[in-house]
Tab-separated table of C-alpha atoms in Angstrom:
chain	number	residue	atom	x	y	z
A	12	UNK	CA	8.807	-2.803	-23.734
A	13	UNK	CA	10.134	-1.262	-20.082
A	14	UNK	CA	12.867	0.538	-19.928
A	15	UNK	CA	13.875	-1.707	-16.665
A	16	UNK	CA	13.497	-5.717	-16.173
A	17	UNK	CA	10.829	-6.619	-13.799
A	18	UNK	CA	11.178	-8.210	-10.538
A	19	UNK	CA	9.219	-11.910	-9.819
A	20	UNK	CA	7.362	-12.350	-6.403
A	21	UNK	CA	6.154	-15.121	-5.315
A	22	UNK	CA	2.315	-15.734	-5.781
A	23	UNK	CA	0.187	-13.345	-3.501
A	24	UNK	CA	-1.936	-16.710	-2.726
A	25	UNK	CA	0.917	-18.089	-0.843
A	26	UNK	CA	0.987	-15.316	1.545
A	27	UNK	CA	0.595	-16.375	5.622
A	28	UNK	CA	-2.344	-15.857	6.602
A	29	UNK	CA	-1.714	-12.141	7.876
A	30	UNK	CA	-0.839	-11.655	4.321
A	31	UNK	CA	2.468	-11.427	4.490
A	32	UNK	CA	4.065	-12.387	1.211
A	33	UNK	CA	8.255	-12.306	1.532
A	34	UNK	CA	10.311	-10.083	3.186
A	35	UNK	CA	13.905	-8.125	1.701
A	36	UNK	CA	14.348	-6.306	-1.647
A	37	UNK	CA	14.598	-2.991	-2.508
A	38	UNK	CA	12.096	0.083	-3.328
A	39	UNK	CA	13.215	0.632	-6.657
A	40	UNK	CA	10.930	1.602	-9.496
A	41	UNK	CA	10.849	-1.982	-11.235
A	42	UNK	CA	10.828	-3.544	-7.976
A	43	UNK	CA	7.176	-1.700	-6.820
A	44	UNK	CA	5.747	-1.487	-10.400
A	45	UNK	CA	6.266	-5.560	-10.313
A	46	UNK	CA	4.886	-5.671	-6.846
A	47	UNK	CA	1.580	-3.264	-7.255
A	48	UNK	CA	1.035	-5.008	-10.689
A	49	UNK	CA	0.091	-8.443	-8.561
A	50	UNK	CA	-1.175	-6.636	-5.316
A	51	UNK	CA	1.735	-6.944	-3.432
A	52	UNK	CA	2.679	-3.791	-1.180
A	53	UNK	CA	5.645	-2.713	1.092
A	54	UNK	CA	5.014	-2.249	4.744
A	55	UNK	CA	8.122	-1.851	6.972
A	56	UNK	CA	9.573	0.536	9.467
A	57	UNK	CA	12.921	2.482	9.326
A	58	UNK	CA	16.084	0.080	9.974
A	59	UNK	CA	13.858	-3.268	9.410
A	60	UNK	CA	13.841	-5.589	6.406
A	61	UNK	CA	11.331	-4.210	3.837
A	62	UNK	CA	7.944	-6.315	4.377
A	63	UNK	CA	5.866	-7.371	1.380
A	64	UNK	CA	2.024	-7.420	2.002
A	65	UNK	CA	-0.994	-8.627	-0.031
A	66	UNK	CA	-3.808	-9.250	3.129
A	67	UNK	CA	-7.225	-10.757	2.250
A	68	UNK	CA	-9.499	-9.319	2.337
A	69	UNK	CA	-7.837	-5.741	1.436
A	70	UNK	CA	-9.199	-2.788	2.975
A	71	UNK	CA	-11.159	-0.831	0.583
A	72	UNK	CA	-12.920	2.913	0.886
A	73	UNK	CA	-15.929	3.828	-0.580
A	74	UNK	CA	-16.122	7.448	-0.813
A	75	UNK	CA	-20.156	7.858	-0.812
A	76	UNK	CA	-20.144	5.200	2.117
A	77	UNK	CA	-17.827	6.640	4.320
A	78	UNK	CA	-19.547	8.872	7.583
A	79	UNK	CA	-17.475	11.153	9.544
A	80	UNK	CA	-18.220	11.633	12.857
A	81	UNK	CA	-18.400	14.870	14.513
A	82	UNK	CA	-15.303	15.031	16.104
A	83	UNK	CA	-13.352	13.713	13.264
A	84	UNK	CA	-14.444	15.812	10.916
A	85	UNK	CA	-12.996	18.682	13.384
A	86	UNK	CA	-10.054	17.117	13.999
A	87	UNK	CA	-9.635	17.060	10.300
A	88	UNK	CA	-10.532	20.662	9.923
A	89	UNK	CA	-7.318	21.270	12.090
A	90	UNK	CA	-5.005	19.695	9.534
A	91	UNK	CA	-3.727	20.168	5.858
A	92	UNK	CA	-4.731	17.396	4.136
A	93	UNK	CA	-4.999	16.013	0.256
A	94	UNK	CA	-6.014	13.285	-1.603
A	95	UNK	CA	-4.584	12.150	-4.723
A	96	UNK	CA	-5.728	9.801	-7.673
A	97	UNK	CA	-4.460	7.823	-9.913
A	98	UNK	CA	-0.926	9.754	-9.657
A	99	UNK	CA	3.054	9.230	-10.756
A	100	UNK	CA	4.820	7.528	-8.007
């Protein structure tokens, strides 16, 4: 059992058609692990109602597919960058 009560959203299949699945809440623990446990994400900017998202189709990466051009990769090699797995939140 969870130390915290879940929150319900509504089904992701009811989104609009931009995805867009309700709009409000809060960014609390329970609140995203109910949200990213149906595919639902936030998407908002500062001083704006949080946005709830679950788009179809979802972007998806494929590490061995992806090709870097030339100039990204040395626009990259200006910057600090990491990527993370399967990490606490």
């Amino acid at each position: 059992m969870l130390p915290f009560e879940l929150v319900e959203f509504p089904d992701p299949s009811a989104s609009d058609k931009r995805g867009l699945v309700c709009i409000g809440g809060d960014l609390r623990i329970n609140t995203l692990i109910s949200a990213y446990s149906v595919g639902i994400f936030p998407w908002f900017n500062p001083d704006e109602p949080i946005l709830w998202w679950c788009p179809d189709p979802r972007f998806v990466l494929f590490p061995k597919e992806i090709k870097i051009s030339k100039s990204l990769r040395k626009e990259l090699k200006k910057k600090e960058l990491s990527v993370t797995f399967d990490t606490c939140f």
